[in-house]
mmCIF file of C-alpha atoms in Angstrom:
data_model
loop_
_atom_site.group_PDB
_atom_site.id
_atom_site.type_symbol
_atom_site.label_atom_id
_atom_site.label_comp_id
_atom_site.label_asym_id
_atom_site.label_seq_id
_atom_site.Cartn_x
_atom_site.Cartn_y
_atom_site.Cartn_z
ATOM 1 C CA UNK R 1 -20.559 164.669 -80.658
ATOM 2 C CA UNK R 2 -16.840 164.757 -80.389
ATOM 3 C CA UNK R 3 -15.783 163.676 -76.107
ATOM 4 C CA UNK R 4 -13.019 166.506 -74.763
ATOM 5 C CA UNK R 5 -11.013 164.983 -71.915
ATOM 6 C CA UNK R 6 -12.960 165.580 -68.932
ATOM 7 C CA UNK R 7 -16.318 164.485 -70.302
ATOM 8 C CA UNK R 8 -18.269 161.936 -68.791
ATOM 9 C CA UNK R 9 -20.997 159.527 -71.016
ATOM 10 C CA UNK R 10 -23.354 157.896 -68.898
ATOM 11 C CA UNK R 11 -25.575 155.252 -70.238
ATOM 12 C CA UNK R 12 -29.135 154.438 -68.703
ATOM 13 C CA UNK R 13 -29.480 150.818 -69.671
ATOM 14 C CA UNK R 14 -33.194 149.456 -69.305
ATOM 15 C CA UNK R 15 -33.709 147.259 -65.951
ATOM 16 C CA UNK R 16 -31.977 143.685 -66.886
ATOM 17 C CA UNK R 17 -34.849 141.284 -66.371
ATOM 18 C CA UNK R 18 -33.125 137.889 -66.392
ATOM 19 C CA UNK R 19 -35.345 134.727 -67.123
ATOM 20 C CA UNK R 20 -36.796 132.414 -64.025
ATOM 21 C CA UNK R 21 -34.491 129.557 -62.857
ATOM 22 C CA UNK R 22 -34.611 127.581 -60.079
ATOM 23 C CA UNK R 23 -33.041 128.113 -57.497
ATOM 24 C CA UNK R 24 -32.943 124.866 -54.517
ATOM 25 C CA UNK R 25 -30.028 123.772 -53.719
ATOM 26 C CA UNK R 26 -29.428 120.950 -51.796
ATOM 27 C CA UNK R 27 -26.527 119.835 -49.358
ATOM 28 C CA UNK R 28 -25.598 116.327 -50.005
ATOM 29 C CA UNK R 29 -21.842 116.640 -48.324
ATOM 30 C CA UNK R 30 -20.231 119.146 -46.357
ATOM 31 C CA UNK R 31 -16.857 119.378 -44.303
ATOM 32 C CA UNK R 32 -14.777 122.398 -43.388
ATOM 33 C CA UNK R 33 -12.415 121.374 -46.892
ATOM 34 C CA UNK R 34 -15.352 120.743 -49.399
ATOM 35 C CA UNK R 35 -19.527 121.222 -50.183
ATOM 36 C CA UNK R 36 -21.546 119.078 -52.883
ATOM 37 C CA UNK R 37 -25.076 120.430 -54.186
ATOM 38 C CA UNK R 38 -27.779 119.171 -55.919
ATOM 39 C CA UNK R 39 -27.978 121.125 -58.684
ATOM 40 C CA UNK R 40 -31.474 121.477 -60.080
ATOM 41 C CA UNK R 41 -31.676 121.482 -64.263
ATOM 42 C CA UNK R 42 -32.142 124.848 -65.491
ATOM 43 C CA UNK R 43 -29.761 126.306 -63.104
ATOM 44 C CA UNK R 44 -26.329 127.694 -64.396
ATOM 45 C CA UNK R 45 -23.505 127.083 -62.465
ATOM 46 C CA UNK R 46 -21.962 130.462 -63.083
ATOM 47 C CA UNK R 47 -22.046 133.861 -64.583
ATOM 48 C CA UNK R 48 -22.944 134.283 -68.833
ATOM 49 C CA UNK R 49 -25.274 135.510 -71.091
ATOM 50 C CA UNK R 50 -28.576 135.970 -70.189
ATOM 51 C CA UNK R 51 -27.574 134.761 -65.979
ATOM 52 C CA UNK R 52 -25.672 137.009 -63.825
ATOM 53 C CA UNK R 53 -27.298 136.520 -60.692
ATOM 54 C CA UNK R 54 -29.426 133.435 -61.057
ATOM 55 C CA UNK R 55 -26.788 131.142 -60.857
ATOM 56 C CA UNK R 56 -24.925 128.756 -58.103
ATOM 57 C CA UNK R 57 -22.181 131.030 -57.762
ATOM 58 C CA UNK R 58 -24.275 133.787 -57.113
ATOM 59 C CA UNK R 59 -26.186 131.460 -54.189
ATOM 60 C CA UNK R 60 -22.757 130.174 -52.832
ATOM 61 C CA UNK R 61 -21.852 133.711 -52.075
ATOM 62 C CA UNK R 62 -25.005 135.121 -50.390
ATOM 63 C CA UNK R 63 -24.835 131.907 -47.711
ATOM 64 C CA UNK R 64 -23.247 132.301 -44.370
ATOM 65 C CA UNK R 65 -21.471 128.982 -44.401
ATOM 66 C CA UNK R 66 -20.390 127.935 -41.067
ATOM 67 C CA UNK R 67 -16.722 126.169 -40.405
ATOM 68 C CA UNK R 68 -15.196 125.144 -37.414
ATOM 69 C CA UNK R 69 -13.412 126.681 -34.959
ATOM 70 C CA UNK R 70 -10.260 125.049 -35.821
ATOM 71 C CA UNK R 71 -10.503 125.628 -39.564
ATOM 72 C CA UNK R 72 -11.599 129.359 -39.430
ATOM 73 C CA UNK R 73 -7.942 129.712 -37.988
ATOM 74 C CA UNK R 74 -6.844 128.330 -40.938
ATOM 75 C CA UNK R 75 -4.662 130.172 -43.313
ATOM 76 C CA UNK R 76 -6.263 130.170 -47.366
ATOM 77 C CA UNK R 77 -10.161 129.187 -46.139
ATOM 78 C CA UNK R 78 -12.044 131.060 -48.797
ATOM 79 C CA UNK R 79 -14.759 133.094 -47.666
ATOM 80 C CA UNK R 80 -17.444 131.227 -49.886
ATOM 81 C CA UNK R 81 -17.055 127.960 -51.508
ATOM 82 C CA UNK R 82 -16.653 127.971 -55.383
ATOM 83 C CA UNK R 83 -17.269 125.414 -58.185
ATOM 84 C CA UNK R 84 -14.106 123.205 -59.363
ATOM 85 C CA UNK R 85 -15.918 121.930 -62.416
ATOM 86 C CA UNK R 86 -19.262 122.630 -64.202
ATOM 87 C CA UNK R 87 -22.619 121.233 -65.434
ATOM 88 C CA UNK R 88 -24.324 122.510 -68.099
ATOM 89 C CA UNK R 89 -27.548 124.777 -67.605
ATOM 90 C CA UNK R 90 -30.147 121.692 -68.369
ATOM 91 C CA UNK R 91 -28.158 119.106 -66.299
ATOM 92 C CA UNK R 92 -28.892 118.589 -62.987
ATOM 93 C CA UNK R 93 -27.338 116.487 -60.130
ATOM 94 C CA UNK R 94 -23.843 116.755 -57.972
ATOM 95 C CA UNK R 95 -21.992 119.495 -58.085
ATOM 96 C CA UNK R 96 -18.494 119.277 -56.004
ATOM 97 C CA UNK R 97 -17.608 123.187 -54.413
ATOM 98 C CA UNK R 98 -14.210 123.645 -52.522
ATOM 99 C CA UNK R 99 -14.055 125.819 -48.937
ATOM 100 C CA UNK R 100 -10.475 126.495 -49.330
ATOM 101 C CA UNK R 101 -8.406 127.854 -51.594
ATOM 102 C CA UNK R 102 -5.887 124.239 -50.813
ATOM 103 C CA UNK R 103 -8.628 121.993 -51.554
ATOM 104 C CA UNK R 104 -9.633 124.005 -54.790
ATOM 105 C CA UNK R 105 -6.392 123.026 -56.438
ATOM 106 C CA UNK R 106 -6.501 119.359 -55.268
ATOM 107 C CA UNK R 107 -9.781 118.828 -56.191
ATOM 108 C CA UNK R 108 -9.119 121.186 -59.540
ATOM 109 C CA UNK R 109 -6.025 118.784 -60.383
ATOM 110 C CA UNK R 110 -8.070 115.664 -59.641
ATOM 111 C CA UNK R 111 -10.346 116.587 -62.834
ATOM 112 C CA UNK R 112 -7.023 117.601 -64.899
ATOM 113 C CA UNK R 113 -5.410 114.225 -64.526
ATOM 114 C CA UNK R 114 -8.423 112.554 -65.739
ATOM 115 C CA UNK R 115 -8.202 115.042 -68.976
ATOM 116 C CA UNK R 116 -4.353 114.008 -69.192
ATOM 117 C CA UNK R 117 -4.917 110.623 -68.745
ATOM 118 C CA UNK R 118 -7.177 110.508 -71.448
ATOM 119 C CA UNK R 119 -5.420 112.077 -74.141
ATOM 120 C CA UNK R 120 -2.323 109.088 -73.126
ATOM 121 C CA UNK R 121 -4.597 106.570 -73.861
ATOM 122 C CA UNK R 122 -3.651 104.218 -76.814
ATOM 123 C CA UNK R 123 -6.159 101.214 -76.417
ATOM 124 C CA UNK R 124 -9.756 102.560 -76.007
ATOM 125 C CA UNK R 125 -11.037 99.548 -73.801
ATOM 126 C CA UNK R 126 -8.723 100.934 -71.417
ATOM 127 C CA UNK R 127 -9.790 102.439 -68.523
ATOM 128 C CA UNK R 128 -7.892 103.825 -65.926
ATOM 129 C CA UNK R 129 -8.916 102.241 -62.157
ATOM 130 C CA UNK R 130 -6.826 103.922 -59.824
ATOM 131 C CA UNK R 131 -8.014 107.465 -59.928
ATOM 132 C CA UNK R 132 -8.331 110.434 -57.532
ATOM 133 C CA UNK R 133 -12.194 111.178 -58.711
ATOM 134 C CA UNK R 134 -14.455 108.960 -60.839
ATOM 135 C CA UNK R 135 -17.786 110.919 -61.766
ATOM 136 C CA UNK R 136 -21.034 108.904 -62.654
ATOM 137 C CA UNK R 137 -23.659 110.021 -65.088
ATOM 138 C CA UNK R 138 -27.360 108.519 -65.648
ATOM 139 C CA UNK R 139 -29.150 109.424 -69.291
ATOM 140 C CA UNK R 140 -31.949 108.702 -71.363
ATOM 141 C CA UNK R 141 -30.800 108.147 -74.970
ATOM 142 C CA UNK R 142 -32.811 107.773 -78.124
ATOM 143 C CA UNK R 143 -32.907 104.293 -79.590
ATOM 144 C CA UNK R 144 -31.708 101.431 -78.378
ATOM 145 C CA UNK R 145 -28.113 100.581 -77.570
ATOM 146 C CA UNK R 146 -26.874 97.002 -79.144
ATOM 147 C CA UNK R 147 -23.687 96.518 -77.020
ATOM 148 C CA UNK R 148 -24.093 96.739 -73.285
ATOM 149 C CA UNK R 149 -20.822 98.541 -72.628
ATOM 150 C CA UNK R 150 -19.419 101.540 -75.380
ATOM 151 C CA UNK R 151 -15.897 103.296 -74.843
ATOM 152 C CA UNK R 152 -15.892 106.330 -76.660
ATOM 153 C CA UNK R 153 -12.814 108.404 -77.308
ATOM 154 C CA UNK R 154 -13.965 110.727 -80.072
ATOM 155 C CA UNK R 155 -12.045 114.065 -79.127
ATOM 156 C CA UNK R 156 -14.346 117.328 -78.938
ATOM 157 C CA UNK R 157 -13.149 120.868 -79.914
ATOM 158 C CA UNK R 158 -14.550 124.008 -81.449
ATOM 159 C CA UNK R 159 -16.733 124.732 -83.979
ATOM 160 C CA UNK R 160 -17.997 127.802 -85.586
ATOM 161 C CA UNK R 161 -21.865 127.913 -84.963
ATOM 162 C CA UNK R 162 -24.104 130.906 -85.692
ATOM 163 C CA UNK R 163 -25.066 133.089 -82.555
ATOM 164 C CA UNK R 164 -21.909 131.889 -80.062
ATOM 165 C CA UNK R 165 -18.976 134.221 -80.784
ATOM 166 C CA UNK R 166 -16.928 131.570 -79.467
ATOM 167 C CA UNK R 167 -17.592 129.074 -81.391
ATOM 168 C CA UNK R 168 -19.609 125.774 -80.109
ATOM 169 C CA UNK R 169 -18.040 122.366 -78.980
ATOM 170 C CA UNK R 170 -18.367 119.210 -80.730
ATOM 171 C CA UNK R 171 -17.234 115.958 -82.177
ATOM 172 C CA UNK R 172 -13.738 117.020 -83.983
ATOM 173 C CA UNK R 173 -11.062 115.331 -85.520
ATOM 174 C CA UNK R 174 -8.509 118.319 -84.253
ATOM 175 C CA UNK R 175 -9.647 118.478 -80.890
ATOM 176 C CA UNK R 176 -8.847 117.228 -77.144
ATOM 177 C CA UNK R 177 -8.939 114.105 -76.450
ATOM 178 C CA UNK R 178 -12.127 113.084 -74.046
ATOM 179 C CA UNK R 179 -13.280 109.172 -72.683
ATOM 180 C CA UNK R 180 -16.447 108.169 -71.803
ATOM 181 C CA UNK R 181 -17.480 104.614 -70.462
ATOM 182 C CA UNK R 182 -21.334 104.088 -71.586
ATOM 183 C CA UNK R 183 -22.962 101.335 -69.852
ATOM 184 C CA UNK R 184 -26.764 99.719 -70.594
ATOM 185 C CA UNK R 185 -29.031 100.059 -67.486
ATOM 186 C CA UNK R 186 -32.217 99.204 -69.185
ATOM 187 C CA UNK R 187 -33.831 99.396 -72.678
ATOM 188 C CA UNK R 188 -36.952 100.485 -72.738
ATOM 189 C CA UNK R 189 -38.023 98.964 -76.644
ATOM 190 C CA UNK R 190 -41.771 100.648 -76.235
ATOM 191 C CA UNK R 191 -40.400 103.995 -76.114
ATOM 192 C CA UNK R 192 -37.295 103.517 -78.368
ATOM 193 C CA UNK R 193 -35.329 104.777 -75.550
ATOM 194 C CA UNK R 194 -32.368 103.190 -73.722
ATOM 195 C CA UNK R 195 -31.468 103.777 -70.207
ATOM 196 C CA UNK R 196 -27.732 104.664 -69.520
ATOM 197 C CA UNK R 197 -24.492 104.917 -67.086
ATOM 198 C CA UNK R 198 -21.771 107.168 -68.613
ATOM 199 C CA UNK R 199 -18.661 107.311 -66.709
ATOM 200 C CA UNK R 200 -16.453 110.160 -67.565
ATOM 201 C CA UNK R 201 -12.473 110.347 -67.633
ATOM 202 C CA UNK R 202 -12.372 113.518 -68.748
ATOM 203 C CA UNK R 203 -13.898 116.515 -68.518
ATOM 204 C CA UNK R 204 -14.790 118.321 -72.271
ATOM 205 C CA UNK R 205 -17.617 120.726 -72.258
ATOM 206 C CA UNK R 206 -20.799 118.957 -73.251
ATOM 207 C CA UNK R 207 -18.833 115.905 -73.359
ATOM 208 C CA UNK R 208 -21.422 113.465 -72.608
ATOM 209 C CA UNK R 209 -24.394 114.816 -74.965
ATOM 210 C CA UNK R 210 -21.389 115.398 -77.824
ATOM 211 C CA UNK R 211 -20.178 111.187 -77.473
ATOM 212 C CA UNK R 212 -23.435 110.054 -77.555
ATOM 213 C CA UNK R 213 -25.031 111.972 -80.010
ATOM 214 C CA UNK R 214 -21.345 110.776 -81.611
ATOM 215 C CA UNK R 215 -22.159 106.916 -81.540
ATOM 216 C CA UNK R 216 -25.955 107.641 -82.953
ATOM 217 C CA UNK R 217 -27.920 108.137 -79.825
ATOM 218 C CA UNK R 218 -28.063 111.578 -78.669
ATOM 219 C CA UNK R 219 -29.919 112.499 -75.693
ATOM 220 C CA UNK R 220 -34.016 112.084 -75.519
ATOM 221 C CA UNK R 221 -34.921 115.922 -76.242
ATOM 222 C CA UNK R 222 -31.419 117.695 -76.759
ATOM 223 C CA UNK R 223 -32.178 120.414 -78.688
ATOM 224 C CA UNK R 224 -28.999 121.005 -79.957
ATOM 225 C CA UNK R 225 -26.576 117.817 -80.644
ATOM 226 C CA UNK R 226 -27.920 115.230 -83.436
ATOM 227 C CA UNK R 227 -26.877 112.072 -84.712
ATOM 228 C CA UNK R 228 -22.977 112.378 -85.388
ATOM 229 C CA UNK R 229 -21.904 114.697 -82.035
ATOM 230 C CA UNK R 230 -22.573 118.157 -84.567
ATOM 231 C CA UNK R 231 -25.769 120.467 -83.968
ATOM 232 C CA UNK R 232 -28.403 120.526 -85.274
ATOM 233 C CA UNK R 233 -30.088 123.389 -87.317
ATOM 234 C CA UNK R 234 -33.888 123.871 -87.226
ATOM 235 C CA UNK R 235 -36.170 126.131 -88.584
ATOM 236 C CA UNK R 236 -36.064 129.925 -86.677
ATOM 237 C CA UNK R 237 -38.847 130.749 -84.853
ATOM 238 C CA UNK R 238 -40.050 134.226 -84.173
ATOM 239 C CA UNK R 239 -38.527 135.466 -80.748
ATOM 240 C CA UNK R 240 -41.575 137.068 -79.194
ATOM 241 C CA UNK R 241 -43.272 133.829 -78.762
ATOM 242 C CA UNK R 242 -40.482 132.893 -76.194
ATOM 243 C CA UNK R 243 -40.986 134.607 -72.997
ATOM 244 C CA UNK R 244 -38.277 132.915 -71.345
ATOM 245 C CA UNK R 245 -35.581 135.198 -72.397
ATOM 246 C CA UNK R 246 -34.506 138.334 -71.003
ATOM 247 C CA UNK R 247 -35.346 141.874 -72.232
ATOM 248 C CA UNK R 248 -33.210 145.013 -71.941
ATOM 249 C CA UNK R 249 -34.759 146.947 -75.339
ATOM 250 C CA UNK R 250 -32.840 145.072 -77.687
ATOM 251 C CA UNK R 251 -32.105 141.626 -76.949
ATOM 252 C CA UNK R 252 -33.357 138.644 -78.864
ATOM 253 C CA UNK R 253 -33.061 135.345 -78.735
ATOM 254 C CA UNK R 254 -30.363 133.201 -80.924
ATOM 255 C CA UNK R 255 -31.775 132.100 -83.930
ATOM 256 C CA UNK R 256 -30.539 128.722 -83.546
ATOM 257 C CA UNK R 257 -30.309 126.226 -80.061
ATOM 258 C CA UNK R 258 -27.445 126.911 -78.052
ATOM 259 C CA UNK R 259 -25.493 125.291 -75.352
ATOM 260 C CA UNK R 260 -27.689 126.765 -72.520
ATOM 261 C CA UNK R 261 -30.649 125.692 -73.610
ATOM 262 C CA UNK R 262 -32.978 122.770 -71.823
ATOM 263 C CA UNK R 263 -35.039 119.995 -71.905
ATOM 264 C CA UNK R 264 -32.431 116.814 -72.272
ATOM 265 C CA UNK R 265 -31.993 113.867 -69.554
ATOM 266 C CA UNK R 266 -28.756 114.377 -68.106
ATOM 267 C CA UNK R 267 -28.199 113.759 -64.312
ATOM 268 C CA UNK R 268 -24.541 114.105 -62.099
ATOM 269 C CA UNK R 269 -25.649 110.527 -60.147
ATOM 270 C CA UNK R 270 -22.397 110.168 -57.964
ATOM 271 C CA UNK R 271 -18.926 110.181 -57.772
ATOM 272 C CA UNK R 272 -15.829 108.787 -55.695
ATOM 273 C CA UNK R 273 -12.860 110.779 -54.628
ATOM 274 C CA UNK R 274 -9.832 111.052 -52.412
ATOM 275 C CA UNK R 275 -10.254 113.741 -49.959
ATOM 276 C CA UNK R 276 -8.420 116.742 -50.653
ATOM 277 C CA UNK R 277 -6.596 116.957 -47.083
ATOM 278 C CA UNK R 278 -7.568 113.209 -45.548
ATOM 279 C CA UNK R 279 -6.959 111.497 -48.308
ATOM 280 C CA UNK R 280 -9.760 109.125 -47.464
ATOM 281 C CA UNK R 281 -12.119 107.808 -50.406
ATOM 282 C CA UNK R 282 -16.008 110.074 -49.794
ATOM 283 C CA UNK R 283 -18.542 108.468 -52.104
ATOM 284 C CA UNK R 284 -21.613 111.175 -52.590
ATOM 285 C CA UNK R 285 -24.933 110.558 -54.716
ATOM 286 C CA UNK R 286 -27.645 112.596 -55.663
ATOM 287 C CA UNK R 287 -30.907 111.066 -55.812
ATOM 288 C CA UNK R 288 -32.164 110.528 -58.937
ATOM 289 C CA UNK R 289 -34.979 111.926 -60.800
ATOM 290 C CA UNK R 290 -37.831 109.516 -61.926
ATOM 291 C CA UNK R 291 -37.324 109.551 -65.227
ATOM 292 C CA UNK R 292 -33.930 107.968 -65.118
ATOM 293 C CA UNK R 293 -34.858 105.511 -62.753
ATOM 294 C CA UNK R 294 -34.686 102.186 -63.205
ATOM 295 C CA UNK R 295 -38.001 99.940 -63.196
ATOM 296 C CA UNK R 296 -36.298 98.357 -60.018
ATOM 297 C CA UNK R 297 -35.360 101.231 -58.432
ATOM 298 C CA UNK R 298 -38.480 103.040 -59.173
ATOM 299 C CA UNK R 299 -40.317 100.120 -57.275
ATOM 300 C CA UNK R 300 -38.299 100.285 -54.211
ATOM 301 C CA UNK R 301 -38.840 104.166 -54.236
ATOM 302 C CA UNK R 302 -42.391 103.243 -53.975
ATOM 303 C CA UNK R 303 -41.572 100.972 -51.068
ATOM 304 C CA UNK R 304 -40.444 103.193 -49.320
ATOM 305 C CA UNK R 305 -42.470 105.878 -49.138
ATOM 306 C CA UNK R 306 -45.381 103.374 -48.631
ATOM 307 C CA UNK R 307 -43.743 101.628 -46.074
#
């Protein structure tokens, strides 16, 4: 039917059922300027697709987060701390939240530099020492790595990719310039696997699964970067057998693996920055999981809790 002005269409859209994440959230740092989480994998950080309400954001707004006395009389303190950079869905580990809306642009300009900074580099066994934040990855990489330290500088942009409207990053000639620092922890020849640090100077989406899939070692299990920093296609399968996605009488799931989806090694380990309003260096870790422990480290775990 033709709408007069006046008329009003209503639309009763079937209950949105969104998939199980979890939902833990840890508090490794917290100060009236900035909070850091452990964020667990399979947990988006905010808002899209298939999460609108199982997400960090969404948890950062429903907690009554104390400050002090002197900084709740403080003009621009934001009622709930909010996310200055991202993880992806399947990566877990530190995520860095600013209180106020002062130290969300510091910290917010901290992560820009590094992007600039990396795009001025000419000589890629450069790497810049005197920076506001350094972030710290650990991985698990198929095959084994023959040089103990990689710098890769392979820039990442857009790609067109089936089922994302907005097309999917990944290693491209045209895109932004991105830096990571890969470093050997352990190779682990029995399982084909290697062990790794990745240092990041900037801050690309999916940059660390894109630059080593890039140099031939993409992460154990990513279901969607292969050999070469470019997805991967696989065979369709039928999407009633996956019960993990959300139904609202139409939906179905992408044909093909997209960004969101889980099951690589990827872990936010630690980072060191200057305070937003001190200006003093914080170092914060997140424990790691076992799985990207080292054989040493693993052993003193045990220890411990023995002990």
């Amino acid at each position: 039917m033709i709408l007069r002005d006046g008329c009003k269409l209503v639309y009763h859209r079937l209950p949105w059922q969104e998939p199980f994440a979890p939902y833990l959230l840890e508090v490794l740092y917290e100060d009236d300027d900035m909070v850091a989480l452990n964020k667990p994998s399979g947990l988006q950080v905010l808002p899209k697709g298939l999460f609108q309400q199982r997400t960090v954001l969404a948890q950062l707004q429903l907690k009554d987060w104390k400050m002090t006395s002197c900084c709740s009389k403080r003009k621009h303190v934001q009622s709930h701390p909010v996310p200055v950079h991202r993880l992806g869905r399947g990566t877990s580990g530190l995520l860095l939240c600013a209180k106020t809306k002062v130290s969300k642009v510091r910290l917010a300009s901290y992560f820009a530099e590094g992007a600039i900074n990396a795009g001025n580099k000419r000589d890629k066994s450069e790497f810049v020492e005197e920076r506001k934040i350094s972030k710290f990855y650990r991985a698990l990489v198929t095959g084994i790595l023959a040089n103990d330290e990689v710098v890769v500088t392979q820039p990442i942009g857009l790609v067109h990719y089936p089922g994302v409207a907005e097309g999917l990053y990944a290693a491209c000639s045209s895109g932004k310039p991105a830096m990571s620092k890969v470093c050997v922890l352990e190779r682990l020849a029995h399982q084909n696997h290697t062990l790794v640090q990745v240092e990041i100077h900037s801050g690309r989406p999916h940059q660390i699964r894109i630059h080593l899939a890039y140099i031939g070692h993409p992460l154990v299990d990513d279901p969607l970067y292969g050999i070469g920093g470019h997805p991967k296609f696989v065979e369709p399968q039928s999407a009633s057998m996956d019960s993990s996605f959300a139904y609202d009488g139409g939906y179905e799931r992408p044909l093909q693996p997209v960004p969101g989806d889980c099951g690589y090694h990827l872990h936010a380990h630690w980072l060191v920055l200057c305070h937003p309003t001190t200006n003093k260096m914080v170092k914060i870790a997140a424990p790691l999981p076992q799985i990207l422990q080292t054989r040493e480290e693993r052993r003193a775990t045990t220890e411990q809790i023995s002990g």
